[in-house]
XYZ file of C-alpha atoms in Angstrom:
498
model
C 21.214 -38.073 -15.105
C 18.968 -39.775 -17.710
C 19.327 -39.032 -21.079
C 15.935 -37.213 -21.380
C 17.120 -34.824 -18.707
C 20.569 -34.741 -20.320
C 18.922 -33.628 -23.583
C 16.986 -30.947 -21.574
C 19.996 -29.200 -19.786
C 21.894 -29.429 -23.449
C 19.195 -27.730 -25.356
C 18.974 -24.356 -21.961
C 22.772 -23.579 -22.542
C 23.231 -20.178 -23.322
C 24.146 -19.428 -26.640
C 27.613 -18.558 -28.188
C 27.075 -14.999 -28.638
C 28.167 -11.972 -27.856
C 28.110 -11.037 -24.766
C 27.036 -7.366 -25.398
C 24.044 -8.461 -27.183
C 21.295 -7.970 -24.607
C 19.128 -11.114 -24.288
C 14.931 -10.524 -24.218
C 13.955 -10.926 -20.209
C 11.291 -13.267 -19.737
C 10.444 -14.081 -16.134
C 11.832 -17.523 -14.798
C 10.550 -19.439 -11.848
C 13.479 -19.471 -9.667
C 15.161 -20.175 -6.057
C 13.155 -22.764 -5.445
C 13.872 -24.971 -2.286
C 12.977 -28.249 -0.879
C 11.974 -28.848 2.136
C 12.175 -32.874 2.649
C 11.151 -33.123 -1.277
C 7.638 -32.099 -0.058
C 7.861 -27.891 0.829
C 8.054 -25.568 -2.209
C 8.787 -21.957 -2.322
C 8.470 -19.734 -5.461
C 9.914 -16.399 -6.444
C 9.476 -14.605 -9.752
C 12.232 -12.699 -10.886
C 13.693 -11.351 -14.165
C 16.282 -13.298 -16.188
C 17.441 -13.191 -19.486
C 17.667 -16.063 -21.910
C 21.189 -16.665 -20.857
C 20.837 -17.117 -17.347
C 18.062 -19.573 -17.917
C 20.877 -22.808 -17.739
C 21.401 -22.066 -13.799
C 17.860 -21.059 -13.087
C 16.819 -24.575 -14.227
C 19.236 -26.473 -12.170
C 15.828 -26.536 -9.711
C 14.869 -29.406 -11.320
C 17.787 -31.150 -9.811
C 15.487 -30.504 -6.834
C 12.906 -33.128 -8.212
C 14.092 -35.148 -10.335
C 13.395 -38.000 -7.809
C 9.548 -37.878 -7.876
C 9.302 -37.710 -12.016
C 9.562 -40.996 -13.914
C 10.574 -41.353 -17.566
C 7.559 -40.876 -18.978
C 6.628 -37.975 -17.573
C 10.175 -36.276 -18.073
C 10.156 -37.058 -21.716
C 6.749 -35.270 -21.990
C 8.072 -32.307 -19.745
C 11.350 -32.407 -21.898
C 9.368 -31.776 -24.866
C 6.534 -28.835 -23.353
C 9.079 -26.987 -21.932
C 12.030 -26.624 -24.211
C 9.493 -24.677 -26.022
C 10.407 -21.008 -25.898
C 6.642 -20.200 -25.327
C 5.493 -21.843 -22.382
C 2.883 -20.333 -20.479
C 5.017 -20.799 -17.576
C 7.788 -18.598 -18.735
C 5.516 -15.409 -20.233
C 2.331 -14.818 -18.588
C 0.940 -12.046 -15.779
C -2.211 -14.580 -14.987
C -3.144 -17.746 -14.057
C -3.763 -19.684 -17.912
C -2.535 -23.260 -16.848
C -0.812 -25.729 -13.765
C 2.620 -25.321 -12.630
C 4.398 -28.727 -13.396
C 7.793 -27.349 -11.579
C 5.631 -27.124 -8.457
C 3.623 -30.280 -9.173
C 3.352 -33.290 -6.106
C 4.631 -36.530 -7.746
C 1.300 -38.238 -7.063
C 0.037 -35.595 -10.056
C 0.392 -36.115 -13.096
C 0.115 -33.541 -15.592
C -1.055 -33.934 -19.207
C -0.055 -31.856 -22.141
C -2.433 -29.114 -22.027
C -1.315 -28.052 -18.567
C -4.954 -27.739 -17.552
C -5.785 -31.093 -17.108
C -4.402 -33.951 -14.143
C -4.972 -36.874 -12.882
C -4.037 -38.588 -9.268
C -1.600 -41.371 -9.903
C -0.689 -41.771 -6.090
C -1.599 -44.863 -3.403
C -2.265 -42.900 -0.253
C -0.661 -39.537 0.245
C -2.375 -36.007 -0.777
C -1.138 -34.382 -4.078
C -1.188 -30.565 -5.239
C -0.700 -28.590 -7.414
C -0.914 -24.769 -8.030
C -1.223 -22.525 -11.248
C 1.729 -21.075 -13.070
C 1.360 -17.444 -11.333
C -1.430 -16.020 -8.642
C -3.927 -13.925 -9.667
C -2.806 -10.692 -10.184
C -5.405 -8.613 -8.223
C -6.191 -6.626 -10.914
C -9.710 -7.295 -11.383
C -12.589 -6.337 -9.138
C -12.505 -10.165 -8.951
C -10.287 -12.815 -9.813
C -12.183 -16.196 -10.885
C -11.462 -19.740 -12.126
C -13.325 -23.415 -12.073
C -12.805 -27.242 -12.523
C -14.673 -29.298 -13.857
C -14.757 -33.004 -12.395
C -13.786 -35.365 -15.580
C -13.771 -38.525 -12.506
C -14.011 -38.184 -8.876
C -12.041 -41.573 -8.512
C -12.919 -44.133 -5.764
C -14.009 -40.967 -2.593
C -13.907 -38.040 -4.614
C -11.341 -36.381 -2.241
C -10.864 -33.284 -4.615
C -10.038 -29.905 -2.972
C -10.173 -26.496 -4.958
C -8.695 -23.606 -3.052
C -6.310 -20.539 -2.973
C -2.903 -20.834 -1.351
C -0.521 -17.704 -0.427
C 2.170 -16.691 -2.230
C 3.704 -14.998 1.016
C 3.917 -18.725 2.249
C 5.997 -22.028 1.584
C 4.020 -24.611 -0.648
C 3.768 -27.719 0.617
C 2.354 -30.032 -2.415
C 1.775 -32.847 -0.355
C -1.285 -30.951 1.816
C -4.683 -29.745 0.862
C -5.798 -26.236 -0.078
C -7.254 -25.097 3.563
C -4.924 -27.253 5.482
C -2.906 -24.259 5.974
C -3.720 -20.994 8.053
C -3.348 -19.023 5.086
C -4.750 -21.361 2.195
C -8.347 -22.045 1.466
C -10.202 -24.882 -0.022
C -13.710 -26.503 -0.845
C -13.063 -30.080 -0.280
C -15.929 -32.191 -2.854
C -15.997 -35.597 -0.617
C -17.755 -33.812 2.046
C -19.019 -30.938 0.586
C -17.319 -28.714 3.480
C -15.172 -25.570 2.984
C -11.895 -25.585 4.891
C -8.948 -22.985 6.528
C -6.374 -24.096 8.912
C -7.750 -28.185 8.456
C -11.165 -26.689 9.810
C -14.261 -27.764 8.199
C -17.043 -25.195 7.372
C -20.273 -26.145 6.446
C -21.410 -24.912 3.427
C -25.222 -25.416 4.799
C -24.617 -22.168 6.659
C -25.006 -20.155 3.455
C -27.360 -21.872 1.410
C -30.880 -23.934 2.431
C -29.808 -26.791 0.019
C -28.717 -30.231 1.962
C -25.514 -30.939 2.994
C -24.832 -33.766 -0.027
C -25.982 -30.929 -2.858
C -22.675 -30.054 -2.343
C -20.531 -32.656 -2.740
C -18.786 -33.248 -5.913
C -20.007 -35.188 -8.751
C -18.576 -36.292 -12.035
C -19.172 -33.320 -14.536
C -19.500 -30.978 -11.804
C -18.132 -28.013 -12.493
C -16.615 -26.419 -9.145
C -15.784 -22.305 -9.232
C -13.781 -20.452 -6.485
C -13.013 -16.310 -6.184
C -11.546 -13.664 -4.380
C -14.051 -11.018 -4.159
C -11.141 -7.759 -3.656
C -13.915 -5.304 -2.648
C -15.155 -7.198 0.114
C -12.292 -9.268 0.569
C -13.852 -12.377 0.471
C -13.277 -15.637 -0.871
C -16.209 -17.474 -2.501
C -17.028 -21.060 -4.259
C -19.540 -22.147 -6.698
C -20.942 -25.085 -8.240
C -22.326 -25.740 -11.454
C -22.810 -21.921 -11.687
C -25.023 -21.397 -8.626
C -23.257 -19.009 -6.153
C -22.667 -21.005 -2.945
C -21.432 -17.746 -1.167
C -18.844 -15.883 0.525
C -17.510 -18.418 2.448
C -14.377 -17.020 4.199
C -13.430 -13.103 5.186
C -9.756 -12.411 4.708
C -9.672 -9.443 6.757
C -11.068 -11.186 9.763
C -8.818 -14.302 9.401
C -5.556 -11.801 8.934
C -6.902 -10.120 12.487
C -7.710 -13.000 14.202
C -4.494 -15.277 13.294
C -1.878 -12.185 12.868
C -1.134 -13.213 8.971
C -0.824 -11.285 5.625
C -1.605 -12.629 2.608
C -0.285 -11.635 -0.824
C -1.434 -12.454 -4.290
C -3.611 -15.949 -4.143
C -2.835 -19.078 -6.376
C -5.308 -21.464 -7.589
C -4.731 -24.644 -6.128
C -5.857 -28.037 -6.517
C -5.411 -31.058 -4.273
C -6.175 -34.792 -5.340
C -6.429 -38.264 -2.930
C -7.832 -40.909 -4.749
C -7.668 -43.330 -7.404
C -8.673 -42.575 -10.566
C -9.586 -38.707 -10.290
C -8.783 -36.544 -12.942
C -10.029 -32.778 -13.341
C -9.459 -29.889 -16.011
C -9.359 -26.503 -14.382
C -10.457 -23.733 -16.592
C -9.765 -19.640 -16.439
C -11.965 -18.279 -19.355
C -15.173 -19.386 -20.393
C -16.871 -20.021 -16.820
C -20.424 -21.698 -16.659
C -20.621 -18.968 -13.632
C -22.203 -15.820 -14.525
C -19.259 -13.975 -13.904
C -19.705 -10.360 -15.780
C -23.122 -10.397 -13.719
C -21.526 -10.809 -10.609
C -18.729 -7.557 -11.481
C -22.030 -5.530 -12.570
C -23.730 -5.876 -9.242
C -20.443 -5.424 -7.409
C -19.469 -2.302 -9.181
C -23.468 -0.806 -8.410
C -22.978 -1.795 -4.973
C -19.336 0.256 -4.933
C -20.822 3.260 -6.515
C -23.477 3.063 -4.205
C -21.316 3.523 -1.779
C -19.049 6.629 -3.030
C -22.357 8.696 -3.566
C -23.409 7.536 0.107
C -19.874 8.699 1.155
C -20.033 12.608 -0.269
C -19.769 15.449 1.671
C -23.590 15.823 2.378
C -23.341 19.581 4.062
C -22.935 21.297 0.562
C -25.658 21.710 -2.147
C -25.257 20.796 -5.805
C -25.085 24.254 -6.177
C -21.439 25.118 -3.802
C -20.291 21.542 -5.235
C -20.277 22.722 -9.070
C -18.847 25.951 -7.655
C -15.846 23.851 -6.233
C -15.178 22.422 -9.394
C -15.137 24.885 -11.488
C -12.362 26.679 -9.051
C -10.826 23.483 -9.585
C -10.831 23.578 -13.610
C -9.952 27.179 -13.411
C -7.023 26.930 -11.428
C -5.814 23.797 -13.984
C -6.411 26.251 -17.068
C -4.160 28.991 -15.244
C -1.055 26.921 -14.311
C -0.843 25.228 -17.649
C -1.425 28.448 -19.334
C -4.351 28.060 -21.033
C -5.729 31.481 -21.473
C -7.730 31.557 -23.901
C -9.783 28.059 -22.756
C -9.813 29.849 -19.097
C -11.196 33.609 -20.561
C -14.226 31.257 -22.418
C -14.741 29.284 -18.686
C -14.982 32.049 -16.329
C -17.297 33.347 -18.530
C -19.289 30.531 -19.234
C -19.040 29.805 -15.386
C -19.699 33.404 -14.152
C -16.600 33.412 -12.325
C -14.906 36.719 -11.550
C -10.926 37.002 -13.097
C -8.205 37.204 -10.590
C -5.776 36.505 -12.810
C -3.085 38.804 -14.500
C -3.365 37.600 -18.332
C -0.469 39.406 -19.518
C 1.433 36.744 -17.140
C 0.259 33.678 -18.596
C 1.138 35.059 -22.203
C 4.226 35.949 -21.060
C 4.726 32.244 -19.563
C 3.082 30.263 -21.868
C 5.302 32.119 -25.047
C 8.305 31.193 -23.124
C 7.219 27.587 -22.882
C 6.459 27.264 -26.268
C 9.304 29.038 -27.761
C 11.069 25.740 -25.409
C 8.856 23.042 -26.960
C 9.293 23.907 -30.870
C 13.120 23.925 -30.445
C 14.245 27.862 -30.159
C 15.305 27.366 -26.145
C 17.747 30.443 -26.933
C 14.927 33.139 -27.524
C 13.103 31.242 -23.930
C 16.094 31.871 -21.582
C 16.843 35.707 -23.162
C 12.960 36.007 -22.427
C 13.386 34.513 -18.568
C 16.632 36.559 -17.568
C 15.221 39.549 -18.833
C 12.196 39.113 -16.714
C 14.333 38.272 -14.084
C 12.630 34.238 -13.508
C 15.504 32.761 -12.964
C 15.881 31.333 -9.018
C 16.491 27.383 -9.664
C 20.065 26.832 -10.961
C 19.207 23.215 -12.049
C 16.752 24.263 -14.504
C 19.357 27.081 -15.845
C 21.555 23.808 -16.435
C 18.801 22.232 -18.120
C 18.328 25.015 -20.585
C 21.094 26.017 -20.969
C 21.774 21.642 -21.968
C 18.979 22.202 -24.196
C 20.637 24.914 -26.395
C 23.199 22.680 -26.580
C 20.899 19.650 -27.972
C 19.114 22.235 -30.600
C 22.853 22.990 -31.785
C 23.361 19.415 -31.737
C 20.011 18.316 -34.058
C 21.197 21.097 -36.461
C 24.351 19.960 -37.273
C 26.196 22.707 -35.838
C 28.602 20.944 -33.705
C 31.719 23.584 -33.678
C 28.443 25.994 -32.238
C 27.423 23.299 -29.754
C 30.993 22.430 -28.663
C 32.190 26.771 -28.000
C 28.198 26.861 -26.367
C 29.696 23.955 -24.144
C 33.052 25.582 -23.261
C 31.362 28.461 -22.401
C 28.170 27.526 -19.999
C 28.639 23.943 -19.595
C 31.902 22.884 -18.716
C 31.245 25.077 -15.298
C 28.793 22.862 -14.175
C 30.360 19.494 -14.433
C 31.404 19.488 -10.546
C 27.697 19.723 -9.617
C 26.800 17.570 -6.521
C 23.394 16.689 -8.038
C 23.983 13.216 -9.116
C 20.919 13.197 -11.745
C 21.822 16.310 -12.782
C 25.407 15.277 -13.310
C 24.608 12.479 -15.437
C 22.285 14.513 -17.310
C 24.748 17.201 -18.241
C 27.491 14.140 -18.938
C 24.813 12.813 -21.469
C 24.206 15.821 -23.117
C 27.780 16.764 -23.854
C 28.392 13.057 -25.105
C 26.247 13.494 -28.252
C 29.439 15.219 -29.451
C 30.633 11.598 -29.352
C 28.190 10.277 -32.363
C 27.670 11.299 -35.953
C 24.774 8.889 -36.168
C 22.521 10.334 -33.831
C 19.358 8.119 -35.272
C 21.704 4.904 -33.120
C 23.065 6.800 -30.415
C 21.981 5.224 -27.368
C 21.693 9.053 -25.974
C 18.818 10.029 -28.298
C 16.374 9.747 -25.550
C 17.521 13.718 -25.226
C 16.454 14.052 -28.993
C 12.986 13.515 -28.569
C 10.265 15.948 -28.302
C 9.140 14.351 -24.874
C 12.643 15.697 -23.359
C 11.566 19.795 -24.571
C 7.473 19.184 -23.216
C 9.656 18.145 -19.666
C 11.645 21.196 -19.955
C 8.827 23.149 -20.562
C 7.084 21.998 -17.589
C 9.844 22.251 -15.800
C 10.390 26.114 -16.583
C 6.549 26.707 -16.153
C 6.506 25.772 -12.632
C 9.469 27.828 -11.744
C 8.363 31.074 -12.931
C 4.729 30.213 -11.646
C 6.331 29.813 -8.096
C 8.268 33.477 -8.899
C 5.074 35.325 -9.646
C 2.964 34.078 -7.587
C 4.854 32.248 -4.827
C 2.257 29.750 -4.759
C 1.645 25.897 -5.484
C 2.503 24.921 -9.234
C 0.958 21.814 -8.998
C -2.636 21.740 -9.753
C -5.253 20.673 -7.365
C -6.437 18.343 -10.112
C -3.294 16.936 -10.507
C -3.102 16.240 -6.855
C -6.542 14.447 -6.904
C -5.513 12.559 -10.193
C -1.675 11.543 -8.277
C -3.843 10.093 -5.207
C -6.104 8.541 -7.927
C -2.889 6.202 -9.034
C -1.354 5.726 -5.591
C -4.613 4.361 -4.557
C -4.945 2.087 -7.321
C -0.969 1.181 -6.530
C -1.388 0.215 -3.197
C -4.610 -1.820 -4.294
C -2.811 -3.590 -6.603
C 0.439 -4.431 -3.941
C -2.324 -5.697 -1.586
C -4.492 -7.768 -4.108
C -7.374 -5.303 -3.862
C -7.834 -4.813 -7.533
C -8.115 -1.003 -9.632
C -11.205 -0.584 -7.788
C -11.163 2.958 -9.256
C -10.588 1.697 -13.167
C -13.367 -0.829 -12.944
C -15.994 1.676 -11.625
C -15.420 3.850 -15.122
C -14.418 1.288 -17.936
């Protein structure tokens, strides 16, 4: 080992502390394998500072393709505790752990220049693109195109191995616009650009200065390329290419490829020459477009506001809002069907729980007989406890404890179990400002009780849904947006109302 990369190992031991001292997690690029020096995989995962001596043993991996100079210069960028590579959820720079050794990347980890004889070289960004815009964006600009101007821009998979001795597009599931003969390219397949635009063929091959764009357009699931911030157009349709050649893709990396002598580019992800806030605007018309086009079209505006005002009343009832839901069915003209003595009755109970008198709340609930969930008793009954607890009245807390909590120990909820174990322990502290159990202290843990105990006794009178229908629409709202996100479609939703 040289002594650059001896210096570099020495300075990512762990420190001499103690062990019990949690270390901040930063995410590490890690497990990376080789696959004859040329096939790279990535995986993100969590480590903590101390952990980050093994995770770098990958550079074992290539230490054959980097030559002195560049290791010094690598030594030095990344012994820096705040490299881009380490802390960031976006794309902001190249990936040198990844990089081909026909790259070679300068300092600012934007900019690279080909410094092979005859073989491809790539390189990717530090992460993908998240997928949580409407549309995820970057560009190059061309500082040389070298002796052919062989540059590729593109999107690789992060489902897939990355090979950084092949174009972006050589793959089935990679991507690329390829600038020596102005041709867009999947699976080593040419495309020709001239298909979506009436310039010629050459307008499209790259030039020094150029600046080259490329997208993923998550509402139509597209990818698209621009140059020198004309929109070329949606050149490739992921959902057809996943159908037709049975693959998935994940989140996307930008991806560069370089061939020739003497090319050098900067890639860029802020700042575009591309009119990019134009393009979300039309894309976000075009997406409420087609929600209104998508309504139920058999009702009139009229039974519509009806439905949501049932829908606002029946939100006002289960959180016990009677006062706000008296003024609305007014306002509305909606008939009451609700008992209002009820939601008095339930909403005192739940606020005797949230401002700390949980006592008074359970006399209230077992003379009114709405008791029929045993875990919430528990829960109470654990909240008592805590009150005693905050007040200083431990010998109170620890005869409550004897008396209605040791019973419950043996429970076979596991959560529950836990729960109850936690609550007794803050006998264990005098400093309850440090205990690592003062999550219970908080006024979070009464609103959860609350809620909690005003379900239950809404199920008792009623023996109907607790759950608002709003709520439901709002919980599908999220999952939606979830399941965007896991696919790289983007919060859709969010972007239509920011």
């Amino acid at each position: 080992m040289s002594h650059h990369r001896r210096r570099f190992f020495n300075t990512l031991q762990p420190s001499n502390e103690s062990s019990s001292t949690s270390s901040p997690s930063i995410p590490i690029l890690s497990n990376i394998s080789n696959k004859s020096n040329n096939c790279i995989k990535q995986q993100a995962l969590p480590l903590s500072f101390s952990t980050v001596s093994s995770s770098f043993q990958i550079f074992s991996v290539n230490n054959n393709q980097m030559n002195e100079e560049e290791d010094e210069e690598m030594t030095e960028i990344i012994n820096k505790t705040n490299h881009p590579i380490l802390l960031v959820n976006s794309p902001t720079c190249f990936n040198i752990l990844e990089k081909s050794n026909f790259i070679k990347v300068e300092k600012d980890l934007q900019t690279i220049k080909y410094n092979g004889r005859q073989e491809v070289g790539s390189i990717r960004s530090n992460v993908p693109f998240s997928g949580n815009s409407l549309i995820d964006y970057f560009e190059i600009q061309i500082l040389d195109t070298g002796d052919k101007s062989s540059i590729m821009i593109g999107l690789t998979n992060s489902k897939s191995d990355f090979i950084n001795t092949k174009y972006p597009g050589f793959e089935i599931d990679s991507f690329g616009y390829y600038g020596s003969d102005g041709k867009c390219y999947n699976n080593c397949k040419g495309l020709s650009i001239k298909n979506y635009s009436d310039n010629e063929e050459d307008d499209f091959k790259f030039m020094k200065d150029d600046i080259i764009g490329c997208g993923i357009n998550y509402f139509r699931k597209t990818i698209f390329f621009t140059k020198n911030g004309i929109f070329i157009g949606d050149v490739f349709q992921l959902e057809t290419i996943e159908k037709l050649k049975n693959i998935s893709f994940g989140k996307l990396f930008p991806t560069i490829g370089l061939h020739s002598r003497g090319e050098c580019i900067k890639i860029i992800f802020k700042d575009f020459l591309f009119d990019l806030n134009k393009l979300i605007k039309n894309e976000k018309h075009l997406i409420e477009k087609e929600i209104n086009n998508s309504l139920i079209e058999d009702k009139d505006d009229l039974e519509m506001m009806n439905d949501l005002d049932l829908i606002i009343r029946e939100y006002l009832y289960i959180h016990g809002y009677s006062n706000t839901l008296k003024a609305f069915e007014k306002c509305s003209g909606l008939k009451p069907i609700y008992n209002f003595n009820e939601i008095e009755k339930r909403k005192e109970i739940c606020n005797l729980i949230e401002n700390g008198n949980s006592l008074k709340a359970l006399e209230l609930i077992e003379n009114n007989n709405l008791i029929n969930d045993n875990n919430i008793l528990i829960k109470i009954h654990c909240q008592i406890f805590i009150e005693m607890i905050k007040e200083n009245k431990r010998m109170d807390a620890l005869n409550y404890a004897r008396k209605y909590l040791s019973n419950f120990i043996l429970n076979n909820n596991e959560s529950l179990k836990k729960y109850l174990i936690d609550t007794i322990g803050l006998l264990s502290y005098n400093n309850l400002n440090d205990c690592p159990l003062n999550y219970l202290l908080n006024i979070e843990n009464r609103r959860e009780l609350s809620n909690e105990v005003n379900q239950m006794i809404l199920l008792i009178e009623n023996d109907k849904k607790n759950i608002s229908s709003l709520e439901y629409i709002v919980k599908q709202i999220e999952l939606t947006n979830e399941e965007l996100q896991r696919v790289g479609g983007g919060k859709l939703v969010d972007t239509l109302f920011l």
